[in-house]
């Protein structure tokens, strides 16, 4: 949200002008609610940044579960 807010405040992407149901896919919601395709591009970039940040935590948790299943503590 902070990255979007900064980009919107300096005019890089459109500002949020309407809301849609929560069940609308994120990228569609970003583009339609701002009426700016650049917001969709920002959404895609931030989505992959989030994945890169979260991946080590997912792997660590998976390794922990594998260790517990094999009986090692």
mmCIF file of N, CA and C in Angstrom:
data_model
loop_
_atom_site.group_PDB
_atom_site.id
_atom_site.type_symbol
_atom_site.label_atom_id
_atom_site.label_comp_id
_atom_site.label_asym_id
_atom_site.label_seq_id
_atom_site.Cartn_x
_atom_site.Cartn_y
_atom_site.Cartn_z
ATOM 1 N N UNK A 1 0.824 -1.183 0.000
ATOM 2 C CA UNK A 1 0.000 0.000 0.000
ATOM 3 C C UNK A 1 0.866 1.244 0.000
ATOM 4 N N UNK A 2 1.956 1.204 0.716
ATOM 5 C CA UNK A 2 2.823 2.377 0.786
ATOM 6 C C UNK A 2 3.428 2.706 -0.574
ATOM 7 N N UNK A 3 3.838 1.679 -1.296
ATOM 8 C CA UNK A 3 4.412 1.904 -2.623
ATOM 9 C C UNK A 3 3.350 2.475 -3.557
ATOM 10 N N UNK A 4 2.141 1.898 -3.520
ATOM 11 C CA UNK A 4 1.064 2.434 -4.357
ATOM 12 C C UNK A 4 0.752 3.875 -3.978
ATOM 13 N N UNK A 5 0.643 4.151 -2.677
ATOM 14 C CA UNK A 5 0.319 5.510 -2.234
ATOM 15 C C UNK A 5 1.362 6.505 -2.731
ATOM 16 N N UNK A 6 2.643 6.141 -2.603
ATOM 17 C CA UNK A 6 3.705 7.025 -3.076
ATOM 18 C C UNK A 6 3.594 7.242 -4.581
ATOM 19 N N UNK A 7 3.423 6.159 -5.336
ATOM 20 C CA UNK A 7 3.327 6.279 -6.793
ATOM 21 C C UNK A 7 2.109 7.109 -7.209
ATOM 22 N N UNK A 8 0.993 6.957 -6.521
ATOM 23 C CA UNK A 8 -0.207 7.733 -6.836
ATOM 24 C C UNK A 8 -0.041 9.195 -6.453
ATOM 25 N N UNK A 9 0.637 9.457 -5.343
ATOM 26 C CA UNK A 9 0.778 10.838 -4.895
ATOM 27 C C UNK A 9 1.717 11.649 -5.787
ATOM 28 N N UNK A 10 2.685 10.989 -6.425
ATOM 29 C CA UNK A 10 3.577 11.710 -7.335
ATOM 30 C C UNK A 10 3.100 11.641 -8.783
ATOM 31 N N UNK A 11 1.990 10.939 -9.017
ATOM 32 C CA UNK A 11 1.386 10.919 -10.339
ATOM 33 C C UNK A 11 1.880 9.841 -11.287
ATOM 34 N N UNK A 12 2.569 8.828 -10.761
ATOM 35 C CA UNK A 12 3.030 7.745 -11.629
ATOM 36 C C UNK A 12 1.901 6.811 -12.033
ATOM 37 N N UNK A 13 0.933 6.628 -11.155
ATOM 38 C CA UNK A 13 -0.233 5.782 -11.437
ATOM 39 C C UNK A 13 -1.487 6.548 -11.040
ATOM 40 N N UNK A 14 -2.629 6.055 -11.494
ATOM 41 C CA UNK A 14 -3.891 6.706 -11.183
ATOM 42 C C UNK A 14 -4.307 6.528 -9.732
ATOM 43 N N UNK A 15 -5.092 7.464 -9.253
ATOM 44 C CA UNK A 15 -5.601 7.378 -7.882
ATOM 45 C C UNK A 15 -6.884 6.559 -7.864
ATOM 46 N N UNK A 16 -7.144 5.919 -6.743
ATOM 47 C CA UNK A 16 -8.318 5.075 -6.557
ATOM 48 C C UNK A 16 -9.569 5.949 -6.591
ATOM 49 N N UNK A 17 -10.509 5.669 -7.482
ATOM 50 C CA UNK A 17 -11.692 6.523 -7.602
ATOM 51 C C UNK A 17 -12.996 5.781 -7.347
ATOM 52 N N UNK A 18 -12.946 4.464 -7.251
ATOM 53 C CA UNK A 18 -14.153 3.683 -6.972
ATOM 54 C C UNK A 18 -13.765 2.373 -6.333
ATOM 55 N N UNK A 19 -14.747 1.647 -5.832
ATOM 56 C CA UNK A 19 -14.483 0.334 -5.247
ATOM 57 C C UNK A 19 -15.239 -0.728 -6.021
ATOM 58 N N UNK A 20 -14.770 -1.949 -5.887
ATOM 59 C CA UNK A 20 -15.408 -3.099 -6.530
ATOM 60 C C UNK A 20 -15.535 -4.194 -5.477
ATOM 61 N N UNK A 21 -16.315 -5.223 -5.765
ATOM 62 C CA UNK A 21 -16.428 -6.334 -4.809
ATOM 63 C C UNK A 21 -15.063 -6.969 -4.535
ATOM 64 N N UNK A 22 -14.879 -7.464 -3.316
ATOM 65 C CA UNK A 22 -13.603 -8.051 -2.932
ATOM 66 C C UNK A 22 -13.250 -9.278 -3.754
ATOM 67 N N UNK A 23 -14.240 -9.894 -4.370
ATOM 68 C CA UNK A 23 -14.000 -11.119 -5.131
ATOM 69 C C UNK A 23 -13.434 -10.850 -6.525
ATOM 70 N N UNK A 24 -13.325 -9.592 -6.913
ATOM 71 C CA UNK A 24 -12.747 -9.243 -8.210
ATOM 72 C C UNK A 24 -11.239 -9.489 -8.158
ATOM 73 N N UNK A 25 -10.676 -10.154 -9.169
ATOM 74 C CA UNK A 25 -9.227 -10.374 -9.176
ATOM 75 C C UNK A 25 -8.458 -9.057 -9.052
ATOM 76 N N UNK A 26 -7.355 -9.106 -8.332
ATOM 77 C CA UNK A 26 -6.602 -7.910 -7.986
ATOM 78 C C UNK A 26 -6.195 -7.036 -9.148
ATOM 79 N N UNK A 27 -5.663 -7.642 -10.196
ATOM 80 C CA UNK A 27 -5.181 -6.837 -11.311
ATOM 81 C C UNK A 27 -6.330 -6.134 -12.027
ATOM 82 N N UNK A 28 -7.453 -6.820 -12.157
ATOM 83 C CA UNK A 28 -8.621 -6.200 -12.795
ATOM 84 C C UNK A 28 -9.137 -5.069 -11.919
ATOM 85 N N UNK A 29 -9.190 -5.308 -10.629
ATOM 86 C CA UNK A 29 -9.653 -4.289 -9.696
ATOM 87 C C UNK A 29 -8.745 -3.060 -9.738
ATOM 88 N N UNK A 30 -7.439 -3.265 -9.803
ATOM 89 C CA UNK A 30 -6.498 -2.146 -9.834
ATOM 90 C C UNK A 30 -6.700 -1.282 -11.069
ATOM 91 N N UNK A 31 -6.871 -1.918 -12.213
ATOM 92 C CA UNK A 31 -7.016 -1.167 -13.460
ATOM 93 C C UNK A 31 -8.368 -0.466 -13.534
ATOM 94 N N UNK A 32 -9.432 -1.170 -13.203
ATOM 95 C CA UNK A 32 -10.774 -0.592 -13.329
ATOM 96 C C UNK A 32 -11.008 0.506 -12.293
ATOM 97 N N UNK A 33 -10.543 0.309 -11.078
ATOM 98 C CA UNK A 33 -10.817 1.286 -10.019
ATOM 99 C C UNK A 33 -9.991 2.564 -10.148
ATOM 100 N N UNK A 34 -8.916 2.513 -10.910
ATOM 101 C CA UNK A 34 -8.113 3.717 -11.114
ATOM 102 C C UNK A 34 -8.234 4.252 -12.530
ATOM 103 N N UNK A 35 -8.793 3.451 -13.417
ATOM 104 C CA UNK A 35 -8.896 3.796 -14.840
ATOM 105 C C UNK A 35 -7.529 4.116 -15.440
ATOM 106 N N UNK A 36 -6.510 3.359 -15.004
ATOM 107 C CA UNK A 36 -5.137 3.578 -15.470
ATOM 108 C C UNK A 36 -4.442 2.225 -15.581
ATOM 109 N N UNK A 37 -3.986 1.886 -16.786
ATOM 110 C CA UNK A 37 -3.338 0.590 -16.995
ATOM 111 C C UNK A 37 -2.000 0.499 -16.252
ATOM 112 N N UNK A 38 -1.385 1.638 -15.963
ATOM 113 C CA UNK A 38 -0.110 1.628 -15.249
ATOM 114 C C UNK A 38 -0.261 1.069 -13.842
ATOM 115 N N UNK A 39 -1.435 1.221 -13.260
ATOM 116 C CA UNK A 39 -1.683 0.643 -11.940
ATOM 117 C C UNK A 39 -1.646 -0.882 -12.025
ATOM 118 N N UNK A 40 -2.139 -1.441 -13.120
ATOM 119 C CA UNK A 40 -2.062 -2.883 -13.326
ATOM 120 C C UNK A 40 -0.629 -3.372 -13.432
ATOM 121 N N UNK A 41 0.199 -2.596 -14.112
ATOM 122 C CA UNK A 41 1.616 -2.953 -14.221
ATOM 123 C C UNK A 41 2.273 -2.900 -12.848
ATOM 124 N N UNK A 42 1.972 -1.863 -12.077
ATOM 125 C CA UNK A 42 2.500 -1.765 -10.708
ATOM 126 C C UNK A 42 2.020 -2.944 -9.877
ATOM 127 N N UNK A 43 0.771 -3.341 -10.034
ATOM 128 C CA UNK A 43 0.217 -4.472 -9.286
ATOM 129 C C UNK A 43 1.007 -5.741 -9.599
ATOM 130 N N UNK A 44 1.300 -5.977 -10.869
ATOM 131 C CA UNK A 44 2.056 -7.172 -11.269
ATOM 132 C C UNK A 44 3.457 -7.147 -10.664
ATOM 133 N N UNK A 45 4.121 -5.996 -10.729
ATOM 134 C CA UNK A 45 5.466 -5.868 -10.168
ATOM 135 C C UNK A 45 5.449 -6.141 -8.670
ATOM 136 N N UNK A 46 4.508 -5.531 -7.958
ATOM 137 C CA UNK A 46 4.437 -5.717 -6.510
ATOM 138 C C UNK A 46 4.059 -7.145 -6.132
ATOM 139 N N UNK A 47 3.252 -7.800 -6.946
ATOM 140 C CA UNK A 47 2.888 -9.191 -6.706
ATOM 141 C C UNK A 47 4.141 -10.072 -6.719
ATOM 142 N N UNK A 48 5.002 -9.875 -7.718
ATOM 143 C CA UNK A 48 6.206 -10.696 -7.803
ATOM 144 C C UNK A 48 7.228 -10.321 -6.723
ATOM 145 N N UNK A 49 7.282 -9.059 -6.339
ATOM 146 C CA UNK A 49 8.147 -8.660 -5.219
ATOM 147 C C UNK A 49 7.678 -9.355 -3.941
ATOM 148 N N UNK A 50 6.365 -9.399 -3.726
ATOM 149 C CA UNK A 50 5.822 -10.096 -2.558
ATOM 150 C C UNK A 50 6.182 -11.579 -2.573
ATOM 151 N N UNK A 51 6.103 -12.199 -3.740
ATOM 152 C CA UNK A 51 6.471 -13.616 -3.832
ATOM 153 C C UNK A 51 7.930 -13.838 -3.480
ATOM 154 N N UNK A 52 8.802 -12.986 -3.974
ATOM 155 C CA UNK A 52 10.228 -13.118 -3.692
ATOM 156 C C UNK A 52 10.495 -12.943 -2.198
ATOM 157 N N UNK A 53 9.800 -12.022 -1.557
ATOM 158 C CA UNK A 53 9.982 -11.797 -0.124
ATOM 159 C C UNK A 53 9.463 -12.990 0.684
ATOM 160 N N UNK A 54 8.331 -13.555 0.294
ATOM 161 C CA UNK A 54 7.701 -14.616 1.065
ATOM 162 C C UNK A 54 8.305 -15.999 0.819
ATOM 163 N N UNK A 55 8.934 -16.212 -0.312
ATOM 164 C CA UNK A 55 9.433 -17.541 -0.674
ATOM 165 C C UNK A 55 10.372 -18.150 0.363
ATOM 166 N N UNK A 56 11.345 -17.443 0.913
ATOM 167 C CA UNK A 56 12.208 -18.076 1.934
ATOM 168 C C UNK A 56 11.435 -18.558 3.161
ATOM 169 N N UNK A 57 10.397 -17.832 3.546
ATOM 170 C CA UNK A 57 9.598 -18.242 4.691
ATOM 171 C C UNK A 57 8.794 -19.500 4.378
ATOM 172 N N UNK A 58 8.251 -19.596 3.155
ATOM 173 C CA UNK A 58 7.533 -20.803 2.746
ATOM 174 C C UNK A 58 8.479 -22.005 2.739
ATOM 175 N N UNK A 59 9.683 -21.801 2.224
ATOM 176 C CA UNK A 59 10.646 -22.901 2.165
ATOM 177 C C UNK A 59 11.080 -23.344 3.560
ATOM 178 N N UNK A 60 11.280 -22.397 4.460
ATOM 179 C CA UNK A 60 11.668 -22.742 5.829
ATOM 180 C C UNK A 60 10.559 -23.518 6.526
ATOM 181 N N UNK A 61 9.324 -23.097 6.329
ATOM 182 C CA UNK A 61 8.196 -23.802 6.936
ATOM 183 C C UNK A 61 8.061 -25.202 6.352
ATOM 184 N N UNK A 62 8.252 -25.333 5.045
ATOM 185 C CA UNK A 62 8.177 -26.642 4.408
ATOM 186 C C UNK A 62 9.280 -27.554 4.935
ATOM 187 N N UNK A 63 10.472 -27.026 5.091
ATOM 188 C CA UNK A 63 11.572 -27.828 5.637
ATOM 189 C C UNK A 63 11.267 -28.274 7.059
ATOM 190 N N UNK A 64 10.630 -27.404 7.837
ATOM 191 C CA UNK A 64 10.246 -27.750 9.207
ATOM 192 C C UNK A 64 9.219 -28.885 9.201
ATOM 193 N N UNK A 65 8.239 -28.812 8.318
ATOM 194 C CA UNK A 65 7.232 -29.870 8.240
ATOM 195 C C UNK A 65 7.822 -31.191 7.781
ATOM 196 N N UNK A 66 8.741 -31.153 6.836
ATOM 197 C CA UNK A 66 9.395 -32.375 6.366
ATOM 198 C C UNK A 66 10.190 -32.990 7.510
ATOM 199 N N UNK A 67 10.855 -32.154 8.275
ATOM 200 C CA UNK A 67 11.634 -32.649 9.406
ATOM 201 C C UNK A 67 10.724 -33.293 10.451
ATOM 202 N N UNK A 68 9.577 -32.689 10.721
ATOM 203 C CA UNK A 68 8.640 -33.265 11.681
ATOM 204 C C UNK A 68 8.039 -34.576 11.186
ATOM 205 N N UNK A 69 7.753 -34.657 9.887
ATOM 206 C CA UNK A 69 7.181 -35.890 9.333
ATOM 207 C C UNK A 69 8.170 -37.043 9.356
ATOM 208 N N UNK A 70 9.446 -36.730 9.194
ATOM 209 C CA UNK A 70 10.443 -37.803 9.176
ATOM 210 C C UNK A 70 10.797 -38.267 10.582
ATOM 211 N N UNK A 71 10.297 -37.604 11.613
ATOM 212 C CA UNK A 71 10.514 -38.021 12.984
ATOM 213 C C UNK A 71 11.711 -37.377 13.639
ATOM 214 N N UNK A 72 12.384 -36.501 12.927
ATOM 215 C CA UNK A 72 13.521 -35.789 13.509
ATOM 216 C C UNK A 72 13.012 -34.572 14.255
ATOM 217 N N UNK A 73 13.584 -34.292 15.395
ATOM 218 C CA UNK A 73 13.193 -33.116 16.164
ATOM 219 C C UNK A 73 14.355 -32.301 16.466
#
